[in-house]
Amino acid sequence: MSAVSKGTDETVATSDRAGQEIFTPHDHAACVSNSFAAAEARCESGKVRLTENRRRVLDLLLEEHRPMGAYAILERLRAIGYSAQPPVAYRALDFLMEKGLAHRIESLNAYVACSNPENCTNPAFLVCQVCDRVAEAQADDRPSAAALAAGKIGFEIEQEFREARGTCPSCTNKA
Amino acid sequence: MSAVSKGTDETVATSDRAGQEIFTPHDHAACVSNSFAAAEARCESGKVRLTENRRRVLDLLLEEHRPMGAYAILERLRAIGYSAQPPVAYRALDFLMEKGLAHRIESLNAYVACSNPENCTNPAFLVCQVCDRVAEAQADDRPSAAALAAGKIGFEIEQEFREARGTCPSCTNKA
DNA sequence: TTCAGAGTGTTATGTTATAACACACTCTGT
DNA sequence: ACAGAGTGTGTTATAACATAACACTCTGAA
């Protein structure tokens, strides 16, 4: 298994992290190596390991660079010659999410690799309903509407989900 | 079928719409009549009808006042003597969501009655992971982090999902 | 009165996720 | 060396959530 992408649209790097790198060419090889570097770093300290299975799933997510359902991941794993029952995918995904290397897109029941694992605290996702890609944006530092409401009533937030469905710029232009 | 609640915790009305009415006593009978009034109003103009099925499902959601899975709804429908296959629930829920009378909680795969159907545009949901209730807050008028990111890259947002998982005040106090 | 559109009933199936249990691997302390 | 704890895997089975498809009924307008 190679930690390497499919080789499409990975020519131009962008520095802005507003999310457009997903909908336009970007330095995908860097994505991959960043992500694996972060993954290894996060396993150094603890007792957990970046095992073969977990690598493979991370690799698939990075390669696709778009949300994948757990069963799509399983199919791919089988295609490359591994036996894989559902728990295999879910365990790997749980690990990756726990370590901040992947995110669940609630509105799609699907999973994506984190596009910025070094610096990912409050991601918001822009989900293109045409091409099915997802851009990950870092939320700004203003408290969200949910956080404000929570503060008012003494609700303690543990995790926020922010997702938006719509049409990405390149699909808008095609239409 | 009565458009009436179970009769618990429905004593004190609150006027603030920050969401606390879900986690504290409130005038539940008013909820119910507001919701049915809105439902009827939204059927006046069009060709669609607030049919028995749709009434029943709305009534159940209002009665529970917490998220219900589609299959929980089906169980309840059967319990009160109606045959009900999955499409029955999903069709009613689709209708209610289309008319803004119910919302889907993506992170739970569940549905709640809208707590403020007259004035509901950008709801954010606070989901208590202990008691399983959901408060619905109206988002403020600031653009969300997602909207800002979207604006920057020309992504056209159609719908936003804002959900937060955490612990509600009364469950925090019990702990 | 008939026709179109809206809604229902039903069967079957597709999709997503987890429980549970036996086993294997890898450290660590002795 | 090896026992024990903790971590991870393999596998079977099943739970939970959602939709496709088709025949039928109802209602209101032409």
Coordinates of C-alpha atoms (C1' of nucleotides) in Angstrom, one line a residue:
Chain A
M1 CA 0.0 0.0 0.0
S2 CA 1.4 3.4 -0.9
A3 CA 0.7 6.6 0.9
V4 CA 0.3 8.3 -2.4
S5 CA -2.6 9.9 -4.2
K6 CA -4.1 9.1 -7.5
G7 CA -2.1 11.7 -9.2
T8 CA -5.0 14.0 -10.3
D9 CA -5.4 17.7 -9.7
E10 CA -2.4 18.1 -7.4
T11 CA -0.4 20.8 -9.1
V12 CA -0.9 24.1 -7.4
A13 CA -0.6 24.8 -3.7
T14 CA -2.7 27.4 -2.0
S15 CA -1.8 28.9 1.4
D16 CA -5.2 30.2 2.4
R17 CA -7.0 27.7 4.6
A18 CA -10.6 28.9 3.9
G19 CA -11.3 25.6 2.2
Q20 CA -10.9 26.3 -1.5
E21 CA -8.0 24.0 -1.8
I22 CA -10.5 21.2 -2.0
F23 CA -12.3 22.6 -4.9
T24 CA -9.2 23.6 -6.8
P25 CA -5.8 22.0 -7.6
H26 CA -3.5 21.8 -4.6
D27 CA -0.4 20.1 -3.5
H28 CA -1.9 16.8 -2.7
A29 CA 1.4 15.0 -2.0
A30 CA 2.0 17.5 0.8
C31 CA -1.5 16.7 2.2
V32 CA -0.6 13.1 2.4
S33 CA 2.8 13.5 4.0
N34 CA 1.5 16.1 6.5
S35 CA -1.3 13.8 7.5
F36 CA 0.9 10.8 8.0
A37 CA 3.5 12.9 9.9
A38 CA 0.7 14.1 12.2
A39 CA -0.5 10.6 12.6
E40 CA 2.9 9.3 13.6
A41 CA 3.5 12.2 15.9
R42 CA 0.2 11.5 17.7
C43 CA 1.2 7.9 18.3
E44 CA 4.7 8.6 19.6
S45 CA 3.6 9.6 23.1
G46 CA 0.9 7.2 23.8
K47 CA 0.4 3.5 23.8
V48 CA -1.6 3.5 20.6
R49 CA -0.2 2.6 17.3
L50 CA -0.6 3.6 13.7
T51 CA -1.2 0.1 12.5
E52 CA -1.5 -1.2 9.0
N53 CA -5.3 -1.1 9.0
R54 CA -5.3 2.4 10.2
R55 CA -2.7 3.5 7.7
R56 CA -4.7 1.9 4.9
V57 CA -7.9 3.7 5.9
L58 CA -6.2 7.0 6.3
D59 CA -4.5 6.5 3.0
L60 CA -7.8 5.8 1.2
L61 CA -9.4 8.9 2.7
L62 CA -6.5 11.0 1.7
E63 CA -6.5 9.5 -1.8
E64 CA -10.1 10.2 -2.3
H65 CA -10.0 13.6 -0.7
R66 CA -13.7 13.5 -0.5
P67 CA -16.2 11.9 1.9
M68 CA -16.4 8.2 1.8
G69 CA -18.9 6.0 3.5
A70 CA -17.6 3.2 5.7
Y71 CA -18.8 0.6 3.3
A72 CA -17.0 2.3 0.4
I73 CA -13.9 2.1 2.4
L74 CA -14.5 -1.6 3.0
E75 CA -15.0 -2.1 -0.7
R76 CA -11.7 -0.5 -1.5
L77 CA -9.9 -2.5 1.2
R78 CA -11.3 -5.6 -0.3
A79 CA -10.3 -4.5 -3.8
I80 CA -6.7 -4.2 -2.7
G81 CA -6.8 -7.7 -1.2
Y82 CA -7.7 -7.4 2.4
S83 CA -10.5 -9.1 4.1
A84 CA -12.6 -6.5 5.7
Q85 CA -15.7 -6.6 7.8
P86 CA -17.6 -3.5 8.9
P87 CA -15.9 -3.2 12.3
V88 CA -12.5 -3.0 10.6
A89 CA -13.5 0.2 8.9
Y90 CA -15.4 1.6 11.9
R91 CA -12.5 0.9 14.3
A92 CA -10.0 2.6 12.0
L93 CA -12.3 5.6 11.6
D94 CA -12.8 5.9 15.3
F95 CA -9.1 5.9 15.8
L96 CA -8.6 8.5 13.1
M97 CA -11.3 10.8 14.4
E98 CA -10.1 10.4 17.9
K99 CA -6.7 11.6 16.8
G100 CA -8.1 14.4 14.7
L101 CA -7.0 12.9 11.5
A102 CA -10.4 12.4 10.0
H103 CA -13.8 13.9 10.5
R104 CA -17.3 12.5 10.2
I105 CA -19.7 14.5 8.0
E106 CA -22.9 14.0 9.8
S107 CA -25.1 15.2 7.1
L108 CA -23.7 12.5 4.7
N109 CA -22.9 9.7 7.1
A110 CA -19.5 9.8 5.6
Y111 CA -15.9 10.4 6.6
V112 CA -13.1 12.6 5.3
A113 CA -9.5 13.0 6.0
C114 CA -8.7 16.2 8.0
S115 CA -7.2 18.6 5.5
N116 CA -5.2 20.4 8.1
P117 CA -4.3 18.1 11.0
E118 CA -1.7 20.3 12.6
N119 CA -4.1 23.1 13.2
C120 CA -7.7 21.8 13.4
T121 CA -9.9 22.9 16.2
N122 CA -13.3 24.0 15.0
P123 CA -13.8 22.8 11.5
A124 CA -16.8 23.8 9.5
F125 CA -17.6 21.8 6.3
L126 CA -18.9 23.0 3.0
V127 CA -20.4 20.1 1.3
C128 CA -21.0 20.4 -2.5
Q129 CA -24.1 18.6 -3.4
V130 CA -23.1 18.3 -7.0
C131 CA -19.6 17.0 -7.0
D132 CA -19.8 15.5 -3.5
R133 CA -16.6 17.1 -2.3
V134 CA -16.1 18.8 1.0
A135 CA -14.1 21.8 1.9
E136 CA -12.9 22.1 5.5
A137 CA -12.7 25.6 6.9
Q138 CA -11.4 26.6 10.2
A139 CA -14.0 28.4 12.2
D140 CA -13.1 31.9 13.2
D141 CA -12.6 32.7 16.9
R142 CA -16.0 34.4 17.4
P143 CA -18.3 32.3 19.5
S144 CA -20.8 30.5 17.4
A145 CA -24.6 31.0 17.6
A146 CA -24.8 27.7 19.4
A147 CA -22.1 28.7 21.9
L148 CA -23.9 31.9 22.6
A149 CA -27.2 30.2 23.2
A150 CA -25.4 27.6 25.3
G151 CA -23.7 30.2 27.4
K152 CA -27.0 31.9 28.2
I153 CA -28.6 28.7 29.5
G154 CA -25.7 27.0 31.1
F155 CA -25.4 24.3 28.5
E156 CA -21.9 22.9 28.4
I157 CA -20.8 22.2 24.8
E158 CA -18.4 19.4 24.2
Q159 CA -18.4 19.3 20.4
E160 CA -19.9 21.3 17.7
F161 CA -20.9 20.2 14.2
R162 CA -21.0 22.8 11.5
E163 CA -21.9 21.7 8.0
A164 CA -23.3 23.5 5.1
R165 CA -24.8 22.0 2.0
G166 CA -24.6 23.9 -1.3
T167 CA -22.7 24.3 -4.6
C168 CA -19.0 24.7 -4.9
P169 CA -17.6 27.4 -7.2
S170 CA -16.5 25.0 -9.9
C171 CA -19.9 23.3 -10.1
T172 CA -21.6 26.6 -10.1
N173 CA -19.5 27.6 -13.1
K174 CA -20.2 24.4 -15.0
A175 CA -24.0 24.9 -14.6
Chain B
M1 CA -55.7 11.1 18.5
S2 CA -55.3 14.2 20.7
A3 CA -53.1 17.1 19.9
V4 CA -52.2 17.2 23.6
S5 CA -49.1 16.5 25.5
K6 CA -48.3 13.9 28.2
G7 CA -49.0 16.4 30.9
T8 CA -45.6 16.6 32.5
D9 CA -43.4 19.7 33.0
E10 CA -45.7 22.2 31.3
T11 CA -46.3 24.8 33.9
V12 CA -44.1 27.8 33.4
A13 CA -43.8 29.7 30.2
T14 CA -40.6 31.4 29.2
S15 CA -40.4 34.2 26.7
D16 CA -36.7 34.1 25.8
R17 CA -36.1 31.9 22.7
A18 CA -32.5 30.9 23.5
G19 CA -33.5 27.3 23.9
Q20 CA -33.8 26.8 27.7
E21 CA -37.5 26.2 27.4
I22 CA -36.6 22.6 26.4
F23 CA -34.6 21.9 29.5
T24 CA -37.0 23.6 31.9
P25 CA -40.8 23.7 32.4
H26 CA -42.7 25.6 29.8
D27 CA -46.2 26.0 28.4
H28 CA -46.3 22.9 26.4
A29 CA -49.9 23.2 25.5
A30 CA -49.1 26.5 23.7
C31 CA -46.3 24.7 21.8
V32 CA -48.8 22.2 20.5
S33 CA -51.4 24.7 19.5
N34 CA -48.8 27.0 17.9
S35 CA -47.4 24.2 15.9
F36 CA -50.7 22.9 14.7
A37 CA -51.8 26.4 13.8
A38 CA -48.7 26.9 11.8
A39 CA -49.2 23.6 10.1
E40 CA -52.7 24.5 9.1
A41 CA -51.7 27.9 7.9
R42 CA -49.0 26.4 5.7
C43 CA -51.5 24.1 4.0
E44 CA -54.1 26.8 3.3
S45 CA -52.4 28.3 0.3
G46 CA -51.1 25.2 -1.4
K47 CA -52.4 21.9 -2.6
V48 CA -50.9 20.0 0.2
R49 CA -52.9 18.9 3.2
L50 CA -52.3 18.3 6.8
T51 CA -53.6 14.7 6.7
E52 CA -54.3 12.3 9.5
N53 CA -50.9 10.7 9.2
R54 CA -49.0 13.9 9.2
R55 CA -51.0 15.2 12.2
R56 CA -50.3 12.0 14.1
V57 CA -46.6 12.3 13.5
L58 CA -46.4 15.9 14.4
D59 CA -48.4 15.2 17.5
L60 CA -46.0 12.5 18.6
L61 CA -43.0 14.7 18.0
L62 CA -44.6 17.5 20.0
E63 CA -45.6 15.1 22.8
E64 CA -42.2 13.7 23.2
H65 CA -40.5 17.1 22.8
R66 CA -37.3 15.4 22.2
P67 CA -35.7 13.7 19.2
M68 CA -37.3 10.5 18.0
G69 CA -35.9 8.1 15.4
A70 CA -38.2 7.2 12.6
Y71 CA -38.6 3.7 13.9
A72 CA -39.5 5.0 17.3
I73 CA -42.3 7.0 15.7
L74 CA -43.4 3.9 13.9
E75 CA -43.6 2.0 17.1
R76 CA -45.7 4.6 18.6
L77 CA -48.0 4.7 15.6
R78 CA -48.5 1.0 15.9
A79 CA -49.1 1.2 19.6
I80 CA -52.0 3.5 19.0
G81 CA -53.5 1.1 16.5
Y82 CA -52.2 2.2 13.1
S83 CA -50.4 -0.1 10.7
A84 CA -47.2 1.7 9.8
Q85 CA -44.4 0.7 7.5
P86 CA -41.2 2.8 7.4
P87 CA -42.3 5.0 4.4
V88 CA -45.2 6.2 6.4
A89 CA -43.0 7.8 8.9
Y90 CA -40.5 9.1 6.4
R91 CA -43.1 10.6 4.3
A92 CA -44.7 12.4 7.1
L93 CA -41.3 13.6 8.4
D94 CA -40.4 14.9 4.9
F95 CA -43.6 16.8 4.8
L96 CA -43.1 18.3 8.3
M97 CA -39.5 19.3 7.5
E98 CA -40.5 20.8 4.2
K99 CA -43.0 22.9 6.0
G100 CA -40.6 23.9 8.7
L101 CA -42.5 22.1 11.4
A102 CA -39.9 19.6 12.2
H103 CA -36.1 19.3 12.0
R104 CA -33.7 16.5 11.5
I105 CA -30.9 16.2 14.0
E106 CA -28.1 15.0 11.8
S107 CA -25.9 13.9 14.6
L108 CA -28.6 11.6 16.0
N109 CA -30.4 10.5 12.9
A110 CA -33.5 11.7 14.6
Y111 CA -36.3 14.2 14.3
V112 CA -37.8 16.9 16.5
A113 CA -40.7 19.2 16.3
C114 CA -39.7 22.7 15.6
S115 CA -40.1 24.6 18.8
N116 CA -40.8 27.9 17.2
P117 CA -42.4 27.4 13.8
E118 CA -43.5 31.0 13.3
N119 CA -40.1 32.3 13.4
C120 CA -37.5 29.7 12.5
T121 CA -34.9 30.4 10.0
N122 CA -31.4 29.4 11.2
P123 CA -31.9 27.0 14.0
A124 CA -28.9 25.7 16.0
F125 CA -29.4 22.6 18.2
L126 CA -28.0 21.9 21.6
V127 CA -28.1 18.2 22.1
C128 CA -27.8 16.9 25.7
Q129 CA -26.0 13.6 25.6
V130 CA -27.3 12.7 29.1
C131 CA -31.0 13.3 28.9
D132 CA -31.2 13.1 25.1
R133 CA -33.2 16.4 24.8
V134 CA -32.5 19.0 22.3
A135 CA -32.9 22.8 22.6
E136 CA -33.4 24.8 19.5
A137 CA -31.8 28.2 19.4
Q138 CA -32.3 30.7 16.7
A139 CA -28.9 31.7 15.2
D140 CA -28.1 35.4 15.5
D141 CA -27.8 37.5 12.4
R142 CA -24.0 37.4 12.1
P143 CA -22.8 35.3 9.2
S144 CA -21.6 31.9 10.5
A145 CA -18.0 30.7 10.1
A146 CA -19.2 28.5 7.3
A147 CA -20.9 31.4 5.6
L148 CA -17.7 33.5 5.8
A149 CA -15.6 30.7 4.4
A150 CA -18.2 30.1 1.7
G151 CA -18.2 33.8 0.7
K152 CA -14.5 33.8 0.3
I153 CA -14.4 31.0 -2.2
G154 CA -17.7 31.5 -4.0
F155 CA -19.4 28.5 -2.5
E156 CA -23.2 29.0 -2.5
I157 CA -24.8 27.7 0.7
E158 CA -28.3 26.3 0.5
Q159 CA -28.7 25.0 4.0
E160 CA -26.6 25.0 7.2
F161 CA -26.5 22.5 9.9
R162 CA -25.5 23.6 13.4
E163 CA -25.5 21.1 16.2
A164 CA -23.7 20.9 19.4
R165 CA -23.3 17.9 21.7
G166 CA -22.9 18.5 25.4
T167 CA -24.6 18.5 28.7
C168 CA -27.7 20.5 29.6
P169 CA -27.9 22.6 32.7
S170 CA -30.2 20.2 34.6
C171 CA -28.1 17.2 33.8
T172 CA -25.0 19.1 34.9
N173 CA -26.6 19.9 38.2
K174 CA -27.6 16.3 38.8
A175 CA -24.1 15.1 38.2
Chain C
dT1 C1' -67.1 12.7 -15.4
dT2 C1' -62.7 12.3 -16.1
dC3 C1' -58.2 13.5 -15.3
dA4 C1' -54.1 15.1 -12.8
dG5 C1' -51.8 15.5 -8.8
dA6 C1' -51.4 14.4 -4.0
dG7 C1' -51.3 10.9 -0.7
dT8 C1' -51.4 6.0 1.1
dG9 C1' -50.3 1.0 1.7
dT10 C1' -47.2 -2.4 1.1
dT11 C1' -43.3 -5.4 -0.1
dA12 C1' -38.8 -5.6 -0.6
dT13 C1' -34.3 -4.0 -0.3
dG14 C1' -30.4 -1.0 0.5
dT15 C1' -27.4 1.4 3.6
dT16 C1' -25.1 2.5 7.9
dA17 C1' -23.5 1.0 12.5
dT18 C1' -22.6 -1.9 16.6
dA19 C1' -22.6 -6.0 20.0
dA20 C1' -20.1 -9.7 21.3
dC21 C1' -16.5 -12.9 21.8
dA22 C1' -12.3 -15.4 20.8
dC23 C1' -7.7 -14.6 19.5
dA24 C1' -3.1 -12.3 18.7
dC25 C1' 0.3 -8.9 19.5
dT26 C1' 3.4 -6.0 22.4
dC27 C1' 4.9 -4.2 26.1
dT28 C1' 6.4 -4.2 31.2
dG29 C1' 7.7 -6.1 35.6
dT30 C1' 9.7 -9.9 37.8
Chain D
dA1 C1' 11.6 -16.5 30.3
dC2 C1' 7.0 -15.6 31.1
dA3 C1' 2.8 -13.8 33.3
dG4 C1' -0.4 -10.2 33.0
dA5 C1' -2.4 -5.9 31.2
dG6 C1' -3.7 -3.3 27.6
dT7 C1' -4.3 -2.8 22.8
dG8 C1' -5.7 -4.4 18.4
dT9 C1' -7.8 -7.8 15.0
dG10 C1' -11.0 -11.3 12.9
dT11 C1' -15.4 -12.8 12.6
dT12 C1' -20.4 -13.6 13.0
dA13 C1' -24.5 -11.8 13.7
dT14 C1' -27.8 -8.3 14.1
dA15 C1' -29.5 -3.6 15.0
dA16 C1' -30.8 0.8 13.2
dC17 C1' -31.8 3.9 9.6
dA18 C1' -33.6 4.8 4.9
dT19 C1' -35.6 4.4 0.2
dA20 C1' -37.2 2.2 -4.4
dA21 C1' -41.1 0.8 -6.7
dC22 C1' -45.7 -0.1 -7.7
dA23 C1' -50.6 -0.4 -7.2
dC24 C1' -54.2 1.9 -5.3
dT25 C1' -57.3 5.9 -3.4
dC26 C1' -58.8 10.3 -2.7
dT27 C1' -59.8 15.2 -4.0
dG28 C1' -60.5 19.1 -6.6
dA29 C1' -60.6 21.5 -11.0
dA30 C1' -61.7 21.5 -16.0

